[in-house]
Coordinates of C-alpha atoms in Angstrom, one line a residue:
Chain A
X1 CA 0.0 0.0 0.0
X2 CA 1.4 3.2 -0.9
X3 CA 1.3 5.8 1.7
X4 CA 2.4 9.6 2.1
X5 CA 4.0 10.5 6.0
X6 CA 4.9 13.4 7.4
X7 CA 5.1 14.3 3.3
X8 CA 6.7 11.5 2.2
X9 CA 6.2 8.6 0.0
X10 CA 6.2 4.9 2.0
X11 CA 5.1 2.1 0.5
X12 CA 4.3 -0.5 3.6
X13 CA 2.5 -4.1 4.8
X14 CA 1.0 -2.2 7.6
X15 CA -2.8 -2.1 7.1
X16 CA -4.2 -0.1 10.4
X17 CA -2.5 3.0 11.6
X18 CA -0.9 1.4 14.7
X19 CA 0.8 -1.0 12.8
X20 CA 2.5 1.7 10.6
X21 CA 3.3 3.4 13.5
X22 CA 5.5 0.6 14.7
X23 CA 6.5 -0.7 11.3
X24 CA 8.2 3.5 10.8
X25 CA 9.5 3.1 14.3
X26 CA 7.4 5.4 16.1
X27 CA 7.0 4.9 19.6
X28 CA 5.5 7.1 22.5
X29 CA 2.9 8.6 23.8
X30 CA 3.4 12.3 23.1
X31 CA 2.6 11.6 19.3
X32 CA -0.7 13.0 17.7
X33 CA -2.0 11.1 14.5
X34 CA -3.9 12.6 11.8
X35 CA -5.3 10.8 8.3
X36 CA -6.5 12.8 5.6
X37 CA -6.4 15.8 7.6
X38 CA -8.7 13.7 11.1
X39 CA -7.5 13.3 14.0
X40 CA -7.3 9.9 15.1
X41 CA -7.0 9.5 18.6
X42 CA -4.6 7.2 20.1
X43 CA -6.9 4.9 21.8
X44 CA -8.4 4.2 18.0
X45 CA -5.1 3.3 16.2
X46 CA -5.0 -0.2 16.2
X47 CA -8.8 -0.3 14.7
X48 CA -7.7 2.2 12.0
X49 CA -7.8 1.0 8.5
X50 CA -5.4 2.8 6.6
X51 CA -6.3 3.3 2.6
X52 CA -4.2 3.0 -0.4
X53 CA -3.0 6.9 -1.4
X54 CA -4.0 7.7 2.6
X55 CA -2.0 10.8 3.8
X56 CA -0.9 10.8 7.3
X57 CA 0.6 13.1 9.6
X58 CA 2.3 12.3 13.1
X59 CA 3.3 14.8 14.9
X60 CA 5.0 15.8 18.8
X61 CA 5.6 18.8 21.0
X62 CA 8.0 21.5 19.8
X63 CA 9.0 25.0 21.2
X64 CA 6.8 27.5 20.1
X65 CA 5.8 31.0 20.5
Chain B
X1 CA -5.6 36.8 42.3
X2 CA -5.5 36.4 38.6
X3 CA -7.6 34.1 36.4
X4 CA -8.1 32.4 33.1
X5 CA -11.1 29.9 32.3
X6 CA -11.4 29.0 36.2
X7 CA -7.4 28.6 36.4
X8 CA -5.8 30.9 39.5
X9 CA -2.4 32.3 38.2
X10 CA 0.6 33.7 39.9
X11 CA 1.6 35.4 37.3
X12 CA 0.3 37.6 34.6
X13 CA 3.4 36.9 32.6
X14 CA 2.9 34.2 29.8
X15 CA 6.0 32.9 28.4
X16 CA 6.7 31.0 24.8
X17 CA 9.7 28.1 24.7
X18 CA 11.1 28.9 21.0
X19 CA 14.6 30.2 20.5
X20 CA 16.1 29.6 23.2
X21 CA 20.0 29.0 23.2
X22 CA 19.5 25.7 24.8
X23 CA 17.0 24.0 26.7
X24 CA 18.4 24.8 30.1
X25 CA 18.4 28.6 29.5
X26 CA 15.2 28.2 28.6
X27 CA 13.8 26.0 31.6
X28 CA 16.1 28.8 33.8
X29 CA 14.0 31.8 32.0
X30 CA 11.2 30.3 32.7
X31 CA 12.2 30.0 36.3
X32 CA 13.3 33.2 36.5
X33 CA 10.3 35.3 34.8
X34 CA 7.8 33.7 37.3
X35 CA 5.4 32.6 34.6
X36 CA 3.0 30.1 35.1
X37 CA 1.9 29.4 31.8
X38 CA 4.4 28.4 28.7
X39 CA 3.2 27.7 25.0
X40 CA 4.4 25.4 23.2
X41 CA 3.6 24.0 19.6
X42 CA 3.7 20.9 17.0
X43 CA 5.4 19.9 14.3
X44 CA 6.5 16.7 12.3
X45 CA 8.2 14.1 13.9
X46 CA 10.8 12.3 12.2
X47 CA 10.5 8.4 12.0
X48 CA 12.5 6.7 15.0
X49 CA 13.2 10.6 16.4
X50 CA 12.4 11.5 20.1
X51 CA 12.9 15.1 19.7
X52 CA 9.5 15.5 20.9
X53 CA 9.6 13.3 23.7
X54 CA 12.6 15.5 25.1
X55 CA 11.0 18.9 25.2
X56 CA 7.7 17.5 26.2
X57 CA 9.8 16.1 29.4
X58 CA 11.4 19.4 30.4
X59 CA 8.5 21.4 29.9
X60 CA 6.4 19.1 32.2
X61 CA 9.8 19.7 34.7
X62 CA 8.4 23.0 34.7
X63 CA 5.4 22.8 36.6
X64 CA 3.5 25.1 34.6
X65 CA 0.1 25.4 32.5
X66 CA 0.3 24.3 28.8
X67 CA -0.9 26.5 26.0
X68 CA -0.5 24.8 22.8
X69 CA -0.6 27.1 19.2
X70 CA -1.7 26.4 16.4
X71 CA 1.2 28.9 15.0
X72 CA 2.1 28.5 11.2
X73 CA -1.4 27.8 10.6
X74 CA -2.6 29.6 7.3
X75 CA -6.1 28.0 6.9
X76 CA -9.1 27.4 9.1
X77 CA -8.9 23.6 8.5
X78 CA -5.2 23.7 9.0
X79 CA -5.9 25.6 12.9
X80 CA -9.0 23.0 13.9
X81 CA -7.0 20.2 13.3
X82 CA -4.0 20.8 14.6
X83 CA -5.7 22.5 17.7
X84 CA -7.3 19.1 18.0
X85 CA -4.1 17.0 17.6
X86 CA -2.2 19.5 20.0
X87 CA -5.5 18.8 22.6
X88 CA -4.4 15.1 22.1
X89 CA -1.0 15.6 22.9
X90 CA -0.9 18.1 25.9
X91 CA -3.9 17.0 27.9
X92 CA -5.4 20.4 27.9
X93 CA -8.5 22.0 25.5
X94 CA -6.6 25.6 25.7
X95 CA -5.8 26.5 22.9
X96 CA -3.8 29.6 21.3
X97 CA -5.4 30.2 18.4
X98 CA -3.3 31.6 15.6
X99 CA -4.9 31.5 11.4
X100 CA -1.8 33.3 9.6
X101 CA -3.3 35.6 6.6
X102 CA -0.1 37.5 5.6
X103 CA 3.8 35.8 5.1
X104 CA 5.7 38.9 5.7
X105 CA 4.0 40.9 8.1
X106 CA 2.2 37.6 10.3
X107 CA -1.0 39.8 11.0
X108 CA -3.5 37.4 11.8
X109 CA -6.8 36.2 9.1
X110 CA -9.5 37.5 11.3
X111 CA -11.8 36.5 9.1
X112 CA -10.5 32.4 9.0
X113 CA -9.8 33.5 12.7
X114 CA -13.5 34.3 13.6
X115 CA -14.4 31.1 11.8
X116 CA -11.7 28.8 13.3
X117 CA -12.8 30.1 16.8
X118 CA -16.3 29.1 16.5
X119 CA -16.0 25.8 15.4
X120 CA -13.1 25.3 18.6
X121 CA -15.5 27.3 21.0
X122 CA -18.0 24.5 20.1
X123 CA -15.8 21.4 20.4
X124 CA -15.2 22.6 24.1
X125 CA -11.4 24.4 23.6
X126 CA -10.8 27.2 25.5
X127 CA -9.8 29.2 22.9
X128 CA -7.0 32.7 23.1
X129 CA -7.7 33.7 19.8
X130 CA -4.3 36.1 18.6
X131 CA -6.2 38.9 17.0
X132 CA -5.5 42.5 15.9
X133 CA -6.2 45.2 18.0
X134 CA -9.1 45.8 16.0
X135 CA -12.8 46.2 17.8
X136 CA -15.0 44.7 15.8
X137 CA -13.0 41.3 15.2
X138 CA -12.9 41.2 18.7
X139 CA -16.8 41.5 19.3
X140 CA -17.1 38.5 16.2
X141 CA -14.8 36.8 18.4
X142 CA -16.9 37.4 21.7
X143 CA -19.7 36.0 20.3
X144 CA -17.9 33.0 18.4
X145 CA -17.6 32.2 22.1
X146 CA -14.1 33.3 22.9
X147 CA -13.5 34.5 26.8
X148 CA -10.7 36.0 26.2
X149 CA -8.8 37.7 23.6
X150 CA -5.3 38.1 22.5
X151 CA -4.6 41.5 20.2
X152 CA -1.0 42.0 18.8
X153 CA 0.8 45.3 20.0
X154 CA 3.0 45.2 17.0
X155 CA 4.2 42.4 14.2
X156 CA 5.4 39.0 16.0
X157 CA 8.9 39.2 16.5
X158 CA 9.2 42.9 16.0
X159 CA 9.9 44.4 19.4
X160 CA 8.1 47.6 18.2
X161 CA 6.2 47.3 21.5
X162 CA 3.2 49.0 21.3
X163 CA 2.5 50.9 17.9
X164 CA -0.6 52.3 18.5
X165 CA -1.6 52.4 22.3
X166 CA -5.0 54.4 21.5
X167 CA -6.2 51.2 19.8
X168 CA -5.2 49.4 23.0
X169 CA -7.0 51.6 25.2
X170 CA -10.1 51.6 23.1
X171 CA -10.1 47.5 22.9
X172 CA -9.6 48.1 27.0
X173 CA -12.4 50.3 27.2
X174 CA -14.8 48.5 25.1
X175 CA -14.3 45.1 27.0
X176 CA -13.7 45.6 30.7
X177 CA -14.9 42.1 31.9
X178 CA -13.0 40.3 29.1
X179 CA -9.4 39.3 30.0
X180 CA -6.8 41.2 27.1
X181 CA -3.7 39.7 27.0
X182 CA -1.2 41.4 24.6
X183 CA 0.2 38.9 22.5
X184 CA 3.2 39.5 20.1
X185 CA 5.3 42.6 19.3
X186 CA 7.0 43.2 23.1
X187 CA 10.3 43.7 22.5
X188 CA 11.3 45.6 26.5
X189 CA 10.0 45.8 29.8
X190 CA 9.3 49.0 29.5
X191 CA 6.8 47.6 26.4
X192 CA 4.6 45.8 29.1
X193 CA 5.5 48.6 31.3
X194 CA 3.0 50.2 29.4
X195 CA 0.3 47.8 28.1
X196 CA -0.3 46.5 31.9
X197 CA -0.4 50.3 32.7
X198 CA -3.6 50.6 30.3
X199 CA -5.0 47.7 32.4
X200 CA -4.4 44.7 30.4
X201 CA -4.3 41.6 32.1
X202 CA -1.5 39.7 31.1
X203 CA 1.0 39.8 28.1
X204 CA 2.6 36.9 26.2
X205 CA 6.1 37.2 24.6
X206 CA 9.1 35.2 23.5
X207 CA 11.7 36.8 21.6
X208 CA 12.1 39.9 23.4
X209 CA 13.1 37.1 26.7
X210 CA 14.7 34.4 24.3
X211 CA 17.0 36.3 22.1
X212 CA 18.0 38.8 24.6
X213 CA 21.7 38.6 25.7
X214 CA 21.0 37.1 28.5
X215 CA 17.2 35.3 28.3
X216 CA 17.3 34.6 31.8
X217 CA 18.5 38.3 33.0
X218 CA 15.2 39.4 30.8
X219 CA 13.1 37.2 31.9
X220 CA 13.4 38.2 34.9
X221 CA 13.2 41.8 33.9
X222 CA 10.0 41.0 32.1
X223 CA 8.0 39.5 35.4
X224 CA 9.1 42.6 37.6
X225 CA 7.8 45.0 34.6
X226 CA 4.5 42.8 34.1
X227 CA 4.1 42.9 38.1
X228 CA 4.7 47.0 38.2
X229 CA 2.8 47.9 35.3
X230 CA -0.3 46.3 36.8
X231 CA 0.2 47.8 40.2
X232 CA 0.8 50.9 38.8
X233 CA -2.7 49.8 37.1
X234 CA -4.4 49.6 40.6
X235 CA -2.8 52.5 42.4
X236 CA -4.3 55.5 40.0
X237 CA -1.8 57.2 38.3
X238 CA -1.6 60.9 37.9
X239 CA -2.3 62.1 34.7
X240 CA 0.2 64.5 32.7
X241 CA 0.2 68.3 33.8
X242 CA 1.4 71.0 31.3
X243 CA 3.2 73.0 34.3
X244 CA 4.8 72.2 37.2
X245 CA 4.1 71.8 40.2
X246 CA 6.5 72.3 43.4
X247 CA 6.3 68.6 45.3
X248 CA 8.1 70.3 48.7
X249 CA 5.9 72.1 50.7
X250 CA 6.6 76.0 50.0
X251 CA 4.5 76.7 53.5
X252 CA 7.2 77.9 56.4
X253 CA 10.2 78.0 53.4
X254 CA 13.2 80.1 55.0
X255 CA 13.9 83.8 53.3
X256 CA 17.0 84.9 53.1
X257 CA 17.9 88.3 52.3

């Protein structure tokens, strides 16, 4: 399944959103998940079906203004 | 003592986390400004990284309240859902609201703004919408179901510090049970020196304390001047005289000659 995270092209086995998650080698839980611009909370992950062409952004604190 | 959405604070100082030279100066200038409320933001992780996890663990070191942007944001579905994700991340539905409508000059959309605001104000955030100084936005914003509001004193990251203070004191006048919080364009004490002066409640700033020569040294600086300003505030100043006026008694003064 081809995939686009964090804006870039993945092609992976992973078929819910946890899985890909794991299979990318994010771990933690101070990540926020987001396909095709929902959120998807955390607690949901492992139910998610991901899509082929899906777009997904994971994303963590950062300094700000 | 001071409050936002229920929350008692000790400090009417609100602080921002970017720029810092390193993460100890900031967690120092946050100690030393007296804050009790820092904002933070989101962005991409990368795959494997644990940048996030990092600064998420020294800013809960901090002790303080959480106020997640929505900074860099240049649409109204941008803001909503990252003010959701950020929600997700930090634990907490306040929200700094920021819908970007110009590159150069970051003066906020108050149109997407307005928008973005009501759809939050309904999901539950407690929304601090960063606004112009502008009346009318801030009524839309009002009744969008914002409690407080957040106008700009001068372009983010300017240090103007306050360009046009009878705007400020009209917004201050038209909203006396509203909190105002000046949010961007501080760039000395002296800055919110002034805006506290004209009775606002709080100010939020970053780079005026992070990319001073000494961030801590400021920081500090800037939590005295918050703390006089709004004294000053309280205590009823005088108001300018065009002569002068003798402050020692001239009753019983000695003549010689």
């Amino acid at each position: 399944m081809k995939l686009t995270v964090n804006g870039e092209a993945h092609e992976v086995a992973a078929t819910t959103l946890a899985e890909l998650l794991a299979a990318l080698d994010y771990e933690g839980d101070w990540l926020a998940t987001a396909v095709n611009s929902d959120l998807v909370h955390k607690a949901h992950r492992a139910e998610f079906q991901l899509s082929d062409g899906d777009w997904i952004e994971i994303l963590s604190p950062m300094q700000g203004g | 003592m001071f409050e936002l959405f229920g929350t008692p604070l000790s400090s009417r100082l609100l602080l921002g986390t970017a720029q810092y030279p390193s993460p100890a100066i900031l967690a120092d200038a946050v100690k030393a400004s007296g804050t009790s409320v820092v904002t933070v933001s989101l962005r991409r992780e990368m795959a494997g990284g644990r940048a996030g996890e990092k600064f998420w663990s020294l800013i809960r070191s901090l002790g303080t309240r959480i106020l997640p942007n929505t900074a860099g944001c240049h649409s109204v579905k941008e803001a909503v859902i990252t003010a959701k994700m950020a929600r997700e991340v930090f634990g907490t539905s306040w929200i700094k609201l920021e819908v970007i409508g110009n590159h150069d000059t970051l003066q906020p959309d108050v149109f997407g703004l307005v928008e973005a605001a009501r759809i939050l104000c309904e999901d539950g955030f407690a929304v601090f919408p960063y606004t112009t100084d502008d009346v009318v936005v801030a009524e839309r914003l009002l009744a969008a179901g914002c409690k407080v509001l957040m106008p700009w004193c001068a372009p983010i990251g300017s240090a103007l510090g306050p360009v046009n203070s009878t705007a400020l004191r009209s917004m201050r006048g038209h909203f006396p049970g509203i909190p105002l919080i000046v949010d961007a364009g501080l760039g000395r004490p002296s800055h919110a020196v002034t805006v506290m002066e004209l009775g606002f409640d709080a100010v939020l700033l970053n780079t005026a304390v992070a990319k001073a020569a000494d961030p801590v040294g400021m920081a500090r600086a800037f939590g005295k001047a918050v703390d006089a300003g709004r004294e000053a505030f309280g205590s009823g100043m005088l108001e300018p005289r065009e002569v002068a006026v003798p402050s020692t008694p001239t009753f019983g003064r000695a003549v010689f000659s």
